[in-house]
Every structure is written in C-alpha cells, then in structure tokens.
PDB file of C-alpha atoms in Angstrom:
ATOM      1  CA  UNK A   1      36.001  10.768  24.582  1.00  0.00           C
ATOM      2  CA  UNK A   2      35.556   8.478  21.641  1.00  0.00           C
ATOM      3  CA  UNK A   3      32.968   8.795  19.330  1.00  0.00           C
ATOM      4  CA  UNK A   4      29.941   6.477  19.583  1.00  0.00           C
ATOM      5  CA  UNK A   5      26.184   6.759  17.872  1.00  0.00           C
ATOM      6  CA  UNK A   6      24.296   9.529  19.350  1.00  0.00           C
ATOM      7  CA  UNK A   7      20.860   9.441  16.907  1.00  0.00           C
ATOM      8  CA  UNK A   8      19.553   9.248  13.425  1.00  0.00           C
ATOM      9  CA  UNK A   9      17.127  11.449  12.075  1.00  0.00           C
ATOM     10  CA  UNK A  10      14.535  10.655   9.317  1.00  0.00           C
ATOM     11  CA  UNK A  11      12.185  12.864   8.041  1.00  0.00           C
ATOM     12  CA  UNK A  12       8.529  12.087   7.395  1.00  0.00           C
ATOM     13  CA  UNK A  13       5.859  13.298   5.240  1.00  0.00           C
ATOM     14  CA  UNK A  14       3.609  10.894   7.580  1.00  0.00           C
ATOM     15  CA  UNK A  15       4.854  11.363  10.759  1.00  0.00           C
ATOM     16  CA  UNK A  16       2.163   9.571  13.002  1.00  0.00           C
ATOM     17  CA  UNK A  17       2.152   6.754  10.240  1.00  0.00           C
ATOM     18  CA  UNK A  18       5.899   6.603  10.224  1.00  0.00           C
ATOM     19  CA  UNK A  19       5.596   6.660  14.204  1.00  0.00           C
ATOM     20  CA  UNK A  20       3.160   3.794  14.153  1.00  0.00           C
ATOM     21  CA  UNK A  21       5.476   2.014  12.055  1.00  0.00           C
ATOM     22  CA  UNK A  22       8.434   2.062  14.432  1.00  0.00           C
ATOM     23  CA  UNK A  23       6.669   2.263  17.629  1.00  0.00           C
ATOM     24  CA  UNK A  24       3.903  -0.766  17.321  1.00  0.00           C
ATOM     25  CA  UNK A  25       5.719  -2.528  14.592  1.00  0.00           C
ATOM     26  CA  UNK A  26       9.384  -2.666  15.561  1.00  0.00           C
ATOM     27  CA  UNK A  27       8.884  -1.867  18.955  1.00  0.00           C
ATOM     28  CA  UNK A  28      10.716   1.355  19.668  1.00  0.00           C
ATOM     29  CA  UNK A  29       9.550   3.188  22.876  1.00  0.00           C
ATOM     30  CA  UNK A  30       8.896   6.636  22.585  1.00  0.00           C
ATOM     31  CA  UNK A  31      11.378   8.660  24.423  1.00  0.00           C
ATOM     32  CA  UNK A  32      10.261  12.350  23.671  1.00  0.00           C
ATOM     33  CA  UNK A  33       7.625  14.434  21.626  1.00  0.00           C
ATOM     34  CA  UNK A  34       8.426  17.703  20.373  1.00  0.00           C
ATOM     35  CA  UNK A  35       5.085  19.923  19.392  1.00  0.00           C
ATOM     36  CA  UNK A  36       4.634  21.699  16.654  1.00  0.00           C
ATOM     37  CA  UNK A  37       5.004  25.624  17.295  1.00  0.00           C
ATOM     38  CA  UNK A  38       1.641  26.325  16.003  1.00  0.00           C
ATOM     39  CA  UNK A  39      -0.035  23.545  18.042  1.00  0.00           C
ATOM     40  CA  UNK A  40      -0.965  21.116  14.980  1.00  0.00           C
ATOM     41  CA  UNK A  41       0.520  18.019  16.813  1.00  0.00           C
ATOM     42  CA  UNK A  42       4.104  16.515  16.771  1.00  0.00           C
ATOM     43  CA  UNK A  43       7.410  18.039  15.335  1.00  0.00           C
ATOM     44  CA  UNK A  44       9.438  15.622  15.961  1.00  0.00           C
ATOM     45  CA  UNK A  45       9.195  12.076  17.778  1.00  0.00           C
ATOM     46  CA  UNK A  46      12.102  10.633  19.525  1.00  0.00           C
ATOM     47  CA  UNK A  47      12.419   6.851  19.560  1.00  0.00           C
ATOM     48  CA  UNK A  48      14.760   4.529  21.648  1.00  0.00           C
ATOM     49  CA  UNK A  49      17.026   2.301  20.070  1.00  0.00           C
ATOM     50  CA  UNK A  50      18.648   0.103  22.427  1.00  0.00           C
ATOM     51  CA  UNK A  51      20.015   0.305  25.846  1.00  0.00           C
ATOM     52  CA  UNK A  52      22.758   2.246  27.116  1.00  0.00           C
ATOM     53  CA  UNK A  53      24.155   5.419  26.198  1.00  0.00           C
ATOM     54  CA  UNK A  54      20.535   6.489  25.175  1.00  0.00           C
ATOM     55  CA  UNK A  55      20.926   6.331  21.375  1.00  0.00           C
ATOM     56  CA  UNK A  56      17.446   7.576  19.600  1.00  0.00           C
ATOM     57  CA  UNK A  57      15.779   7.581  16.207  1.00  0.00           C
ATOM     58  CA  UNK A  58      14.271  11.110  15.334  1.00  0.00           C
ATOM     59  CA  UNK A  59      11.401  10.705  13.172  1.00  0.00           C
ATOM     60  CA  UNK A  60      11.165  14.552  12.293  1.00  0.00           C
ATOM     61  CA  UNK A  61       7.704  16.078  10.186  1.00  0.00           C
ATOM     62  CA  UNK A  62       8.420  16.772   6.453  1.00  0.00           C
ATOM     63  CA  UNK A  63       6.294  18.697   4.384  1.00  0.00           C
ATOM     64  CA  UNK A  64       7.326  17.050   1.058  1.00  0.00           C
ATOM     65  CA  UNK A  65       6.949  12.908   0.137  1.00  0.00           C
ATOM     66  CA  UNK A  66       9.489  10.565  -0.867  1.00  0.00           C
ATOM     67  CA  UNK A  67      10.377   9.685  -4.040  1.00  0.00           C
ATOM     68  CA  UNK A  68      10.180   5.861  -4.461  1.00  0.00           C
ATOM     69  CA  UNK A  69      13.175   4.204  -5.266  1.00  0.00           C
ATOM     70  CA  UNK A  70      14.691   0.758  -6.082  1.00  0.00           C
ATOM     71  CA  UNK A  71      16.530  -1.216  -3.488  1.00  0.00           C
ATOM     72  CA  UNK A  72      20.033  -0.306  -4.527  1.00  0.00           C
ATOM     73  CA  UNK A  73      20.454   2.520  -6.955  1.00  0.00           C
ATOM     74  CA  UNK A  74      23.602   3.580  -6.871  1.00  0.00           C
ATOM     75  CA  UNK A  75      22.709   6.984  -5.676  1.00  0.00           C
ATOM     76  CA  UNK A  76      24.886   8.090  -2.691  1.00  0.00           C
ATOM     77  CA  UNK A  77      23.414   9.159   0.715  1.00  0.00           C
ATOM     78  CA  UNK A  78      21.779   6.940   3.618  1.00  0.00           C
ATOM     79  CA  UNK A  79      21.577   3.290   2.325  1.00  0.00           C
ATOM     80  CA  UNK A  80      19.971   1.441   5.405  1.00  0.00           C
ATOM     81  CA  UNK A  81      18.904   2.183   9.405  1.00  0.00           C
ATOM     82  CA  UNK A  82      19.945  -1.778  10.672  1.00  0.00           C
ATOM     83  CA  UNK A  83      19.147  -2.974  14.088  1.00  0.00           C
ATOM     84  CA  UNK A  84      20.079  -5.744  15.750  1.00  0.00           C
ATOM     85  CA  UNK A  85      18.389  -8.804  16.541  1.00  0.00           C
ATOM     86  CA  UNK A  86      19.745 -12.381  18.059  1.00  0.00           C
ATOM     87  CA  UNK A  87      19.820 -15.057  15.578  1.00  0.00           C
ATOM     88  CA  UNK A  88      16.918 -17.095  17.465  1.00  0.00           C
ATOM     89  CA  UNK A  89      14.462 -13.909  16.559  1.00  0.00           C
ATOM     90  CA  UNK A  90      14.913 -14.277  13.082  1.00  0.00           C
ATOM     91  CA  UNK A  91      12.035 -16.641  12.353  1.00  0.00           C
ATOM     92  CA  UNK A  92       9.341 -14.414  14.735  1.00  0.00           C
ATOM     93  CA  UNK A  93      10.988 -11.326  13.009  1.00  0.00           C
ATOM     94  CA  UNK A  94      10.228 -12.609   9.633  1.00  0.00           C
ATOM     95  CA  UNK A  95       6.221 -14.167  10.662  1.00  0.00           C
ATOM     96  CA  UNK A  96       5.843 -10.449  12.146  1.00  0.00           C
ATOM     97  CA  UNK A  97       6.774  -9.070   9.243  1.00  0.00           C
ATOM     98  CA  UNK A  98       4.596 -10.861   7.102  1.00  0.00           C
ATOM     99  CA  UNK A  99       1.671 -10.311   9.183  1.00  0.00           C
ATOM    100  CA  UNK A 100       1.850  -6.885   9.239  1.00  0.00           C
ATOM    101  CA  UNK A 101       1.842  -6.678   5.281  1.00  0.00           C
ATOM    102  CA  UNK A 102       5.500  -5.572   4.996  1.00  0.00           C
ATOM    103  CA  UNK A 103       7.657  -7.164   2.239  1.00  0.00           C
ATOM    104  CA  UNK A 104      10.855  -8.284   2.749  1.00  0.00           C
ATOM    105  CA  UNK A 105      12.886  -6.985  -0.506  1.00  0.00           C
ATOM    106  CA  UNK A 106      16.067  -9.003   0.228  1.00  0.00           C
ATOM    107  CA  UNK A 107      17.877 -11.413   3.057  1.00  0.00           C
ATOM    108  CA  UNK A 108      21.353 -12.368   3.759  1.00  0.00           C
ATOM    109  CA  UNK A 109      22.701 -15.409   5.561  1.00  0.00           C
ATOM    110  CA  UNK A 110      22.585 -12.474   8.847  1.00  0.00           C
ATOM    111  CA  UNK A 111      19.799  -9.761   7.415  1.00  0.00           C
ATOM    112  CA  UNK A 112      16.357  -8.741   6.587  1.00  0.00           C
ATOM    113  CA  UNK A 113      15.679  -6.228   4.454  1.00  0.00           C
ATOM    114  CA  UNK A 114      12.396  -3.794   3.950  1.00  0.00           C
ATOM    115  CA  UNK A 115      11.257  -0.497   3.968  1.00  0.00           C
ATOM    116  CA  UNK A 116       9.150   1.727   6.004  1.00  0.00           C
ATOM    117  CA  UNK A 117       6.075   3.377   4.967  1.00  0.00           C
ATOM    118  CA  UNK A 118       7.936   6.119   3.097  1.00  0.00           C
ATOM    119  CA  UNK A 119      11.110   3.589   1.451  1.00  0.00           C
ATOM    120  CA  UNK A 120      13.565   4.240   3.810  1.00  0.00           C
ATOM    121  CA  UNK A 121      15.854   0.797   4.153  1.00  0.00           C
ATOM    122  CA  UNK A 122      15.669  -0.908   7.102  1.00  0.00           C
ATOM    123  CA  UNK A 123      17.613  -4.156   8.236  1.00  0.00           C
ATOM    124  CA  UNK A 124      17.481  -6.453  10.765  1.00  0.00           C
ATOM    125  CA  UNK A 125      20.558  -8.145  11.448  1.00  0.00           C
ATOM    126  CA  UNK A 126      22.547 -10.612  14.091  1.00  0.00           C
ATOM    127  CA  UNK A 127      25.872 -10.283  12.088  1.00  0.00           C
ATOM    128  CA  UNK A 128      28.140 -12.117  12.939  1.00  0.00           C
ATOM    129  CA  UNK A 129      25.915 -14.694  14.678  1.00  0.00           C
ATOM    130  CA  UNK A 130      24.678 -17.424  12.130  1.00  0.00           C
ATOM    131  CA  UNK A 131      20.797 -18.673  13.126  1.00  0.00           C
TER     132      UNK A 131
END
C-alpha cells in the first residue's frame, strides 16, 4: 500500500477558539470529539479535510501558549497546513478573510497566507492552476 496523508495534529492552548476558527471560518466539518477524562469538555477535535480517504485535522488541547513568531524564521519544524482551493475561490477566499479580521501576511501568484488564532501558518492554494 502506498503511503498517502492520514491527519495532522495541532495542538491548542484554545481549543474551542482554535475549533471555531477552522470549523465556522474555513469550513471544516467536525468528524469526532474526544472528552476530556475528567469531564472538563473536549480533548481533542477531529476535523475533515477533504473527501476521500477520510484525511482529518486533530486540533488536540494544550496546556501551554504559543510563542509568536515571524512568518519565516528559519527555525525547522512545521512551516504551513495548505489546503486547496480552485482558482475561481480566490477572490471570496480573500473578502472572507478580510471580514473575519484575519490578515493575510503574504500571497503568491497560487497562495494565501495567514495564521490561526495561535500563529500556526496556513495557506490556501490552487497550485498549479493560475486564477
């Protein structure tokens, strides 16, 4: 069996604002909850990305908060969580955006670039596919 992308898991000091982020903003269905063991609400929430083979984003509770950091900084690690978009979304994608307060910190001829609540990178891109 050949590989192929299973999930990504992010942790969150705000999970339910991370969660709103992803779910309402992006538009990720939730897929699963996982409780907490003592009852205090969500462990982990399990987001769809895409169709098929069931691939997921894990938005897992943290008990610690991000550092902030610069766009690129040379650090290694996880760079950017991109999703794909068709090239006649990019102009709705970009309005949404903007609406919702969130600032795009760099585009490509393909991408947009931003963060989530906590400064992960996120992209949305329809590389190859010129708008």
């Amino acid at each position: 069996m050949p590989l192929a992308f299973h999930h990504l898991a992010i942790q969150c000091a705000d999970l339910e604002r991370c969660e709103t982020f992803y779910r309402e903003l992006l538009g990720l269905p939730v897929l699963k909850r996982w409780p907490r063991e003592d009852g205090g609400g969500d462990r982990s929430v399990w987001l769809s990305v895409g169709e098929g083979e069931g691939a997921f984003l894990a938005l897992e509770r943290a008990e610690e908060r991000p550092e902030p950091r610069p766009w690129r900084d040379g650090r290694a690690g996880l760079h950017l969580l991109a999703l794909r978009i068709s090239p006649s979304e990019r102009g709705a994608w970009e309005d949404r955006l903007d609406e919702a307060g969130v600032r795009v910190v760099h585009r490509t001829r393909w991408t947009i670039y931003f963060h989530d609540p906590e400064g992960n990178r996120i992209g949305l891109t329809h590389y190859p596919h010129d708008v």
